[in-house]
Tab-separated table of C-alpha atoms in Angstrom:
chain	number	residue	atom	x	y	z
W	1	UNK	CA	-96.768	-113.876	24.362
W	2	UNK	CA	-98.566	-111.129	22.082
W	3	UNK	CA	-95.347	-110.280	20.608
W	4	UNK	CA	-94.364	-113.893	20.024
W	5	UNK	CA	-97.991	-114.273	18.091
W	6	UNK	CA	-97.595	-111.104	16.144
W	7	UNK	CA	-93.866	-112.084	14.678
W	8	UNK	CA	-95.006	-115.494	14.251
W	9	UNK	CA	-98.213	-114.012	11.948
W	10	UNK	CA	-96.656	-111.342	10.301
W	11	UNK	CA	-92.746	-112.956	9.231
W	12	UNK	CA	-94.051	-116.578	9.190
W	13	UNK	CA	-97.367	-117.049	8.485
W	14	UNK	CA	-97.328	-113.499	6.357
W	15	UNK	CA	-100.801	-112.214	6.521
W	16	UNK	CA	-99.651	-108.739	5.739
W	17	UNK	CA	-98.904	-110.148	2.301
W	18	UNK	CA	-102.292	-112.869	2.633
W	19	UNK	CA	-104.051	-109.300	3.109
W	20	UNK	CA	-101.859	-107.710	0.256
W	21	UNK	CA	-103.061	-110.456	-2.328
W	22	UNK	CA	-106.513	-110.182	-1.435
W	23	UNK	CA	-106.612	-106.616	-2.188
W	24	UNK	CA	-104.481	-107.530	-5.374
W	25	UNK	CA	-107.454	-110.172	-6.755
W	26	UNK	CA	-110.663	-108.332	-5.499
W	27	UNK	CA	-109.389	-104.503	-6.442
W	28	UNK	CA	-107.847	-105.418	-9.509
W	29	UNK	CA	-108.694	-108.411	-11.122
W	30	UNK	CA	-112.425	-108.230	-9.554
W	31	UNK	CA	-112.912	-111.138	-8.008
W	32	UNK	CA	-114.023	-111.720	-4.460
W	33	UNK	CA	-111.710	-114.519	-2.217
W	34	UNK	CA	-114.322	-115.731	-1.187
W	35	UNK	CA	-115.505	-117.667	-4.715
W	36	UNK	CA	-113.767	-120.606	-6.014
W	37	UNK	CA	-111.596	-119.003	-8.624
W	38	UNK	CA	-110.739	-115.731	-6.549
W	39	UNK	CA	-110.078	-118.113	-3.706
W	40	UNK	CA	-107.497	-120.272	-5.810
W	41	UNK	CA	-105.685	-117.003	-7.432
W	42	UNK	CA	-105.376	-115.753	-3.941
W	43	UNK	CA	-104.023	-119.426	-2.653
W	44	UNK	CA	-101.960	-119.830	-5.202
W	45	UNK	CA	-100.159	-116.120	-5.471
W	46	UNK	CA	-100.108	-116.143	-1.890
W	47	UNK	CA	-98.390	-119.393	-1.354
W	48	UNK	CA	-95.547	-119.180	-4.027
W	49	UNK	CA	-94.609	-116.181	-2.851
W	50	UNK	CA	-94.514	-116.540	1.009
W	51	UNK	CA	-93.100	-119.953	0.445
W	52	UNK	CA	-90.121	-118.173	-1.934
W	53	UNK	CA	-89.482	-115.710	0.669
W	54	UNK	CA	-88.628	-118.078	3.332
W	55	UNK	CA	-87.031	-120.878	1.057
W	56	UNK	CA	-84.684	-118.045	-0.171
W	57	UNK	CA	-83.700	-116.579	3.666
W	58	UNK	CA	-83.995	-120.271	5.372
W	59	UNK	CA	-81.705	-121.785	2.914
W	60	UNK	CA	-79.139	-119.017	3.341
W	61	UNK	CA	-79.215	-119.084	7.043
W	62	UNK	CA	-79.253	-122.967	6.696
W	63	UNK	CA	-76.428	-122.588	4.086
W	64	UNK	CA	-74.225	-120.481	5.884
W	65	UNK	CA	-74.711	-123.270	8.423
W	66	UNK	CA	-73.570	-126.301	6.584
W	67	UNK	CA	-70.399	-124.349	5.407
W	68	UNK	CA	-68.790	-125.300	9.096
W	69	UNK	CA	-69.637	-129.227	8.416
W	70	UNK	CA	-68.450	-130.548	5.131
W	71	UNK	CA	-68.978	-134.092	4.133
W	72	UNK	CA	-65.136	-134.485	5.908
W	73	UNK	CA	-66.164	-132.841	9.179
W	74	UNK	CA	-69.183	-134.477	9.273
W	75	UNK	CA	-67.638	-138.062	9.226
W	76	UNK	CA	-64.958	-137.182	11.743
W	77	UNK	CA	-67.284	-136.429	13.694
W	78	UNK	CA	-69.382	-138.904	12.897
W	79	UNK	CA	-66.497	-141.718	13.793
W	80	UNK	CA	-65.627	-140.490	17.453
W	81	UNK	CA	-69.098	-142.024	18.173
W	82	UNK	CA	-70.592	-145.466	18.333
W	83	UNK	CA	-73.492	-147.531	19.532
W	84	UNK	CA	-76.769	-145.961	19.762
W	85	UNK	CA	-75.329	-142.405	20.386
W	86	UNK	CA	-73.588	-142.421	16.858
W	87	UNK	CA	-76.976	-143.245	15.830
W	88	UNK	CA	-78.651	-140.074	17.294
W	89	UNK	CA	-75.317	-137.770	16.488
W	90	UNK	CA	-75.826	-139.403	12.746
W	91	UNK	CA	-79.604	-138.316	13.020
W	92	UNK	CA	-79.280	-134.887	14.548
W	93	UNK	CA	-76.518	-134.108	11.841
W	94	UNK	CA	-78.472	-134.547	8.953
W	95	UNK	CA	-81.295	-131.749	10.574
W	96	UNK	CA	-78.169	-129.176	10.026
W	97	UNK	CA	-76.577	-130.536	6.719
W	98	UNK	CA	-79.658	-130.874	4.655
W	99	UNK	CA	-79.479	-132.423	1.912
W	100	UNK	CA	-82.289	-134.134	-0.792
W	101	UNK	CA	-82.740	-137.805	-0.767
W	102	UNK	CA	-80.701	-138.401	-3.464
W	103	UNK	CA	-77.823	-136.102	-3.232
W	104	UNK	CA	-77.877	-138.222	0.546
W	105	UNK	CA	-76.738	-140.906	-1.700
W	106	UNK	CA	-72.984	-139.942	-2.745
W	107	UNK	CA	-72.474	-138.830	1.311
W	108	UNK	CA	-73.317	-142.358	2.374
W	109	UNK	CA	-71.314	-143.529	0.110
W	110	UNK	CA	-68.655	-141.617	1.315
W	111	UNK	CA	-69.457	-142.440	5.127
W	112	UNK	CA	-69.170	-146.050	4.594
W	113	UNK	CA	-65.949	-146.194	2.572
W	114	UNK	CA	-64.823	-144.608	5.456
W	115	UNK	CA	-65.759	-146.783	8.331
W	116	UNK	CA	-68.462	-145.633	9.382
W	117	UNK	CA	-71.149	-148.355	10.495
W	118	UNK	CA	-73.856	-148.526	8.314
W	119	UNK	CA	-76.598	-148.171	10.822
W	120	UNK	CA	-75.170	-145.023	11.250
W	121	UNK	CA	-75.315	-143.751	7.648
W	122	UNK	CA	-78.488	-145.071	7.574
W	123	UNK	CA	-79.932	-142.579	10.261
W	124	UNK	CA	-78.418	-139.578	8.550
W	125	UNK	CA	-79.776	-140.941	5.144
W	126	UNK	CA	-83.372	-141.300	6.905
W	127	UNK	CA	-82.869	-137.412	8.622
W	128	UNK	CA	-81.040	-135.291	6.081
W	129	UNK	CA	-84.007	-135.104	3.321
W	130	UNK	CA	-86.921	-135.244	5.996
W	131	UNK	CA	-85.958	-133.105	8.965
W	132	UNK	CA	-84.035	-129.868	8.321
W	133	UNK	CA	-84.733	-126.575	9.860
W	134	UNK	CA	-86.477	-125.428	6.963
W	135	UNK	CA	-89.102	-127.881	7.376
W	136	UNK	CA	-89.347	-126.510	11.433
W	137	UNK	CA	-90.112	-123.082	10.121
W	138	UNK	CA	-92.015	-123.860	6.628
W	139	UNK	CA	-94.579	-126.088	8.641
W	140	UNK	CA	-94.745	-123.476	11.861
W	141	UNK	CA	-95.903	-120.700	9.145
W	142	UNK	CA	-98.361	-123.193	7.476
W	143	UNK	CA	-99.573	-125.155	10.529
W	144	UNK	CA	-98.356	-124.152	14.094
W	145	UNK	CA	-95.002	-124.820	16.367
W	146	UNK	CA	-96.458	-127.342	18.213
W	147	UNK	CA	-96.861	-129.160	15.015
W	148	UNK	CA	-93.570	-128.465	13.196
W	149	UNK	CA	-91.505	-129.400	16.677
W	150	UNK	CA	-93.391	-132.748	16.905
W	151	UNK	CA	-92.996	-133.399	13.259
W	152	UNK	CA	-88.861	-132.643	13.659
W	153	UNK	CA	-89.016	-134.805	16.764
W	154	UNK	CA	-90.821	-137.918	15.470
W	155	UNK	CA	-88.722	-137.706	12.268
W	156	UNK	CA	-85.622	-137.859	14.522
W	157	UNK	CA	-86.617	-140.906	16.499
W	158	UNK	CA	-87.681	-142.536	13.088
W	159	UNK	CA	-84.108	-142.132	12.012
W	160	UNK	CA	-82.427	-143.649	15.036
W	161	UNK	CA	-84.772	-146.217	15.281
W	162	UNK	CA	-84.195	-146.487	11.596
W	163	UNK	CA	-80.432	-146.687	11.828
W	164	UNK	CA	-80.214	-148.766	15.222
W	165	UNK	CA	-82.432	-151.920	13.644
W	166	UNK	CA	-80.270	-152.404	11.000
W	167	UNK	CA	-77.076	-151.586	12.969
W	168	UNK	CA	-78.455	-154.677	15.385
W	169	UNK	CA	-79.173	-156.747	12.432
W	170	UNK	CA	-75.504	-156.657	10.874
W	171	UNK	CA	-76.651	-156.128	7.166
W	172	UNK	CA	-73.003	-155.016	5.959
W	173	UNK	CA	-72.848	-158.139	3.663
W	174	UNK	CA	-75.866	-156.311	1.668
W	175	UNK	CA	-73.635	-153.278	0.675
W	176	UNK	CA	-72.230	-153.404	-2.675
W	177	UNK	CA	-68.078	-154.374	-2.349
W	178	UNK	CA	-67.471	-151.487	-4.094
W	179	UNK	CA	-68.090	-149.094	-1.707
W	180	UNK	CA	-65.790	-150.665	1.221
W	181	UNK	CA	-63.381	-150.518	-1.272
W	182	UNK	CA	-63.653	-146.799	-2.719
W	183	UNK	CA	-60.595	-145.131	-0.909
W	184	UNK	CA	-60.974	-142.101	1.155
W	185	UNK	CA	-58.088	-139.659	0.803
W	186	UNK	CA	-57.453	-137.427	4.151
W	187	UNK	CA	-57.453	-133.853	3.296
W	188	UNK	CA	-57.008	-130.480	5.285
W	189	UNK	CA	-60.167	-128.818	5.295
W	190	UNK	CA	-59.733	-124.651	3.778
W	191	UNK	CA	-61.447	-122.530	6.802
W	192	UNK	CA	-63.601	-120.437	5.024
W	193	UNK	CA	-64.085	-116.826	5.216
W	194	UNK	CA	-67.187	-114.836	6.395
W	195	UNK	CA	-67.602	-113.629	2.528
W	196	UNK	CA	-66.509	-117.062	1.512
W	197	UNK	CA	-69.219	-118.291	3.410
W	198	UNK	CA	-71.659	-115.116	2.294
W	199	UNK	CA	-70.908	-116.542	-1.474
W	200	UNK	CA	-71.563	-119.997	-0.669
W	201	UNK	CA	-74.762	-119.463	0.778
W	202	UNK	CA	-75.793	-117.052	-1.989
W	203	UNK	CA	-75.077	-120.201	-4.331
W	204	UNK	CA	-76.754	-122.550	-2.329
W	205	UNK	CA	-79.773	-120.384	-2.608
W	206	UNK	CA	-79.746	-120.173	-6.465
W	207	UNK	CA	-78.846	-123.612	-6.869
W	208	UNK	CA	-81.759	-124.813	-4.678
W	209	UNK	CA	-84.328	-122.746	-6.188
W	210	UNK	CA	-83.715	-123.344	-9.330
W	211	UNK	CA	-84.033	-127.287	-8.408
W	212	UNK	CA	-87.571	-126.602	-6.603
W	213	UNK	CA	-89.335	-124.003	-8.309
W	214	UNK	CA	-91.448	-126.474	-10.861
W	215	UNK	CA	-91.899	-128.549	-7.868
W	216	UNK	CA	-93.396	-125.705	-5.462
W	217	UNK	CA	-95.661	-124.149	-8.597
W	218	UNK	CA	-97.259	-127.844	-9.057
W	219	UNK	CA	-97.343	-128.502	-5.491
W	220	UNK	CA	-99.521	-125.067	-4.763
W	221	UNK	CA	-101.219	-125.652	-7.899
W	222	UNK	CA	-102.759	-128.606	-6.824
W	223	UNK	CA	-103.213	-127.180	-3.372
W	224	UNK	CA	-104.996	-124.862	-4.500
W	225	UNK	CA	-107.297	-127.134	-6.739
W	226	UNK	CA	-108.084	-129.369	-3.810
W	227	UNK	CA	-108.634	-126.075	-1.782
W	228	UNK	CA	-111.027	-124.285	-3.789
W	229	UNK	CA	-112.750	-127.229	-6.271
W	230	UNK	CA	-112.558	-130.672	-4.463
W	231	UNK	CA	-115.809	-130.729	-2.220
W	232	UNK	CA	-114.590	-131.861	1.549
W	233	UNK	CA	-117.167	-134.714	1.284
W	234	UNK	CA	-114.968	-136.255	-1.588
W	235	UNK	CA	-111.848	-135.732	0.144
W	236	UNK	CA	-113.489	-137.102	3.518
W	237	UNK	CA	-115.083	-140.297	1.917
W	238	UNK	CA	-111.411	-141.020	0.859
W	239	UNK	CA	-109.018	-139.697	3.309
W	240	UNK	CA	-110.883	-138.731	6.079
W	241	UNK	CA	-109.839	-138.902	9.165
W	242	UNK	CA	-112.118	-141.668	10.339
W	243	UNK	CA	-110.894	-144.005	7.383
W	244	UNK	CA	-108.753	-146.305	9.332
W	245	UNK	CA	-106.778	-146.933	5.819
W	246	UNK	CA	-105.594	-142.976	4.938
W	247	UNK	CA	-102.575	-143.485	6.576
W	248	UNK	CA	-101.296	-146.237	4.607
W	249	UNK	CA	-103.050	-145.146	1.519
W	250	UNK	CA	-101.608	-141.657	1.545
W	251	UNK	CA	-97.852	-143.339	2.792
W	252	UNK	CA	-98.153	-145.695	-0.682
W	253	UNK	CA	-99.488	-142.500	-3.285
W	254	UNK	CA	-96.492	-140.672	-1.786
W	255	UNK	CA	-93.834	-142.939	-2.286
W	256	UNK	CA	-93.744	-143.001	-6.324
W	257	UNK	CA	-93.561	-139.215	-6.248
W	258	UNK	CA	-90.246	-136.920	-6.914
W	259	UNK	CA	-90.630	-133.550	-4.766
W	260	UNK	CA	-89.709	-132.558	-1.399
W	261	UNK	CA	-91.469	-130.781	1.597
W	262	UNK	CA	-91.191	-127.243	0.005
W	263	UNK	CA	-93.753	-128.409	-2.498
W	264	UNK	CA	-95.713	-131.245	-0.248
W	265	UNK	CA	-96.755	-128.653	1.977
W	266	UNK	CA	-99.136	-126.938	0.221
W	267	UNK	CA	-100.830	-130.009	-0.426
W	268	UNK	CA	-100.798	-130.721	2.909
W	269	UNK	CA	-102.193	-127.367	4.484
W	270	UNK	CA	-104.976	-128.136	1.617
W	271	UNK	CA	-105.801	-131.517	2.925
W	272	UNK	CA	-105.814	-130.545	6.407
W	273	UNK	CA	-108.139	-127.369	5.774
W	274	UNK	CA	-110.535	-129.764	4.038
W	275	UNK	CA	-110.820	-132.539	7.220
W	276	UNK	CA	-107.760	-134.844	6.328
W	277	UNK	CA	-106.140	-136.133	9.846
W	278	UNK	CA	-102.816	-134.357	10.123
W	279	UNK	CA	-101.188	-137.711	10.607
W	280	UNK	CA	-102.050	-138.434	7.083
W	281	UNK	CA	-100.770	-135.461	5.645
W	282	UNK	CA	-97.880	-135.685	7.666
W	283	UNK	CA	-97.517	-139.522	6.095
W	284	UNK	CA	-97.835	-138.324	2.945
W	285	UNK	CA	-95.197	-135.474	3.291
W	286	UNK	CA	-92.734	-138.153	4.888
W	287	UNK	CA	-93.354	-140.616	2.352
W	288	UNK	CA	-91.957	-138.228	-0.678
W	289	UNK	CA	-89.512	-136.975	1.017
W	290	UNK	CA	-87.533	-140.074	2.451
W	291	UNK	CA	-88.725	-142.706	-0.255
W	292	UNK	CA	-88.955	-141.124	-3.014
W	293	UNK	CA	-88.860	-143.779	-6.310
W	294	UNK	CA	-85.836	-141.868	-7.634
W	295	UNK	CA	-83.934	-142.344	-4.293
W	296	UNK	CA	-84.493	-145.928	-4.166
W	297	UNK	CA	-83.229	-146.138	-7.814
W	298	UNK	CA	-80.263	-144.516	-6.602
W	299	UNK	CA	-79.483	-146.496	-3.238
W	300	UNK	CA	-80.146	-150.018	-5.311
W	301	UNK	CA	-77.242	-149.325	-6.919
W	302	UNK	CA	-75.034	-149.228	-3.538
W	303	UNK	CA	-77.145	-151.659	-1.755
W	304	UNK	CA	-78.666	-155.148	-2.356
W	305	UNK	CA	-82.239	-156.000	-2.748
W	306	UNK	CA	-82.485	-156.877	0.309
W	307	UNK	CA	-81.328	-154.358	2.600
W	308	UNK	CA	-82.919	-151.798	0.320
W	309	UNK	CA	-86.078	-153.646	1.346
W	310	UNK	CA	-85.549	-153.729	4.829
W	311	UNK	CA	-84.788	-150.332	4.927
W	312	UNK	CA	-87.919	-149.044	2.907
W	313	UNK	CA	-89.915	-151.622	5.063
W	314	UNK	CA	-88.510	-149.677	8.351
W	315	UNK	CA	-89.433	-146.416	7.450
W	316	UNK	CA	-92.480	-147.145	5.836
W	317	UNK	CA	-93.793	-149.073	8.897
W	318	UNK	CA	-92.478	-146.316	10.988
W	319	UNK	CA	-94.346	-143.299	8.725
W	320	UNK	CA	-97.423	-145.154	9.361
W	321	UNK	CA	-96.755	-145.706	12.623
W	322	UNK	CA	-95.986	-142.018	12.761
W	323	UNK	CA	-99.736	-141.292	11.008
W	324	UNK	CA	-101.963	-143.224	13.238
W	325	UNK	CA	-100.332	-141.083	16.317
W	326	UNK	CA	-100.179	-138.232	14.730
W	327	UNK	CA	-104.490	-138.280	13.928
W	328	UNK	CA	-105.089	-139.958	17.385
W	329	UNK	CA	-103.704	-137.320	19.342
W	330	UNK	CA	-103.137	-134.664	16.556
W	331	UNK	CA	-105.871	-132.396	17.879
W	332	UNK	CA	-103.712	-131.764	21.464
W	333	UNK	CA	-101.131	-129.789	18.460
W	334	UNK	CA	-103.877	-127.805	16.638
């Protein structure tokens, strides 16, 4: 159990490098941690950093993963299933082939052209941009294990949920024609080789960072501003834990917003350290990441209006949902 602590500190939470920056802005740019402005330096070196270390070796690992299920295996796969256990394959799938809301997009367009049943689509749409196993380890090093399992776990269950209601309620009329009728051409799928696989994860890694770097500097920017400037009474008079309407307030301020959870966490861990319920963090975080305004621009154009709303009414409902358990029993994780 020590050992398991002492990993967890030093390769996911990083203190030795917490301890390195604080000797960095008190020895050498004079300032103590402990003040507002040394306290926000420290934050905010501290937090880019650790947070580019493990984006850079989680999406390589994570990488290396998805080279084994291509779009093409993934739908096989996907199509040996049915009923509520497609759902749950179609939900656990997008945890290892993690992709951003709107790169989702193209895949479910490709799923349904090819059979697939929409509620099934629909659950990997819902779990590939929230639930990957970057966000297990990203969260663990910010908040704890117990935390980052139950946040995988509830995102899960929102995405078969997700998937099964509109499976039940037969909304296939709502899908643009267009994408029954794109054709899907069979092709043999290359095996790839280790360094094949080595070079596409190296990509992947590039690629990604140079897509989320803005977003991560701006999200621990303003982590760090609510961190070391925003007094907790503020934050507590608006969000506080006892404010039955932080949930749905945070849920609707995190919809119009284009990141994802690499750079919603630091605002997050801020919010949490100042006495925000980690239900409403967590519904925040959710909200960006699965309905995102630039992701719903993108699935009106292979949905109607109407089954775009049902499905934004499902998982909003079901973030919120999410939030209120999440600060009822959210001390029992912490």
């Amino acid at each position: 159990m020590f050992i398991f602590e002492w990993l967890n500190n030093q390769l996911l939470k990083m203190e030795w490098l917490s301890n390195l920056i604080k000797l960095l802005v008190e020895n050498v740019f004079g300032l103590s941690v402990q003040e507002q402005l040394g306290g926000s330096i420290h934050f905010f070196i501290y937090d880019v950093i650790k947070i580019f270390i493990l984006l850079s070796v989680l999406i390589f690992t994570i990488s290396y993963i998805q080279s084994f299920f291509p779009p093409e295996r993934t739908r096989k796969i996907l199509g040996g299933y049915n009923g509520i256990s497609a759902n749950i394959l179609g939900a656990l799938l997008g945890t290892v082939t993690p992709f951003c809301s709107c790169s989702s997009i193209p895949l479910f367009i490709g799923f349904t052209s090819a059979g697939l049943p929409i509620g099934v689509t629909f659950s990997f749409l819902i779990s590939s941009p929230l639930v990957d196993l970057a966000s297990v380890l990203l969260l663990a090093s910010i908040f704890n294990w117990k935390i980052a399992i139950a946040y995988v776990v509830v995102g899960i269950i929102l995405a078969v949920i997700g998937g099964t209601i509109i499976s039940k309620l037969k909304l296939e009329k709502y899908v643009e024609p267009f994408v029954f009728n794109n054709k899907v051409f069979e092709s043999a799928q290359e095996e790839l080789t280790i360094r094949e696989r080595i070079e596409f994860s190296k990509d992947q890694v590039l690629s990604i960072i140079k897509k989320v770097w803005p977003y991560i500097l701006i999200g621990v920017g303003i982590g760090a501003g609510i961190h070391n400037w925003v007094p907790q009474s503020i934050i507590s008079a608006v969000l506080g834990v006892d404010k039955w309407y932080s949930v749905p307030l945070a849920t609707i301020v995190g919809v119009p917003m284009y990141a994802d959870i690499f750079g919603t966490l630091p605002i997050a861990e801020a919010l949490v350290r100042k006495g925000v319920g980690i239900g409403t963090a967590l519904s925040f975080m959710m909200a960006v990441t699965a309905l995102s305004l630039p992701s719903m621009i993108m699935l009106k154009k292979v949905v109607k209006t109407k089954l775009l709303v049902i499905f934004a009414g499902i998982v909003t409902i079901g973030i919120i949902i999410i939030g209120y358990i999440f600060n009822a029993f959210g001390y029992l994780l912490i």
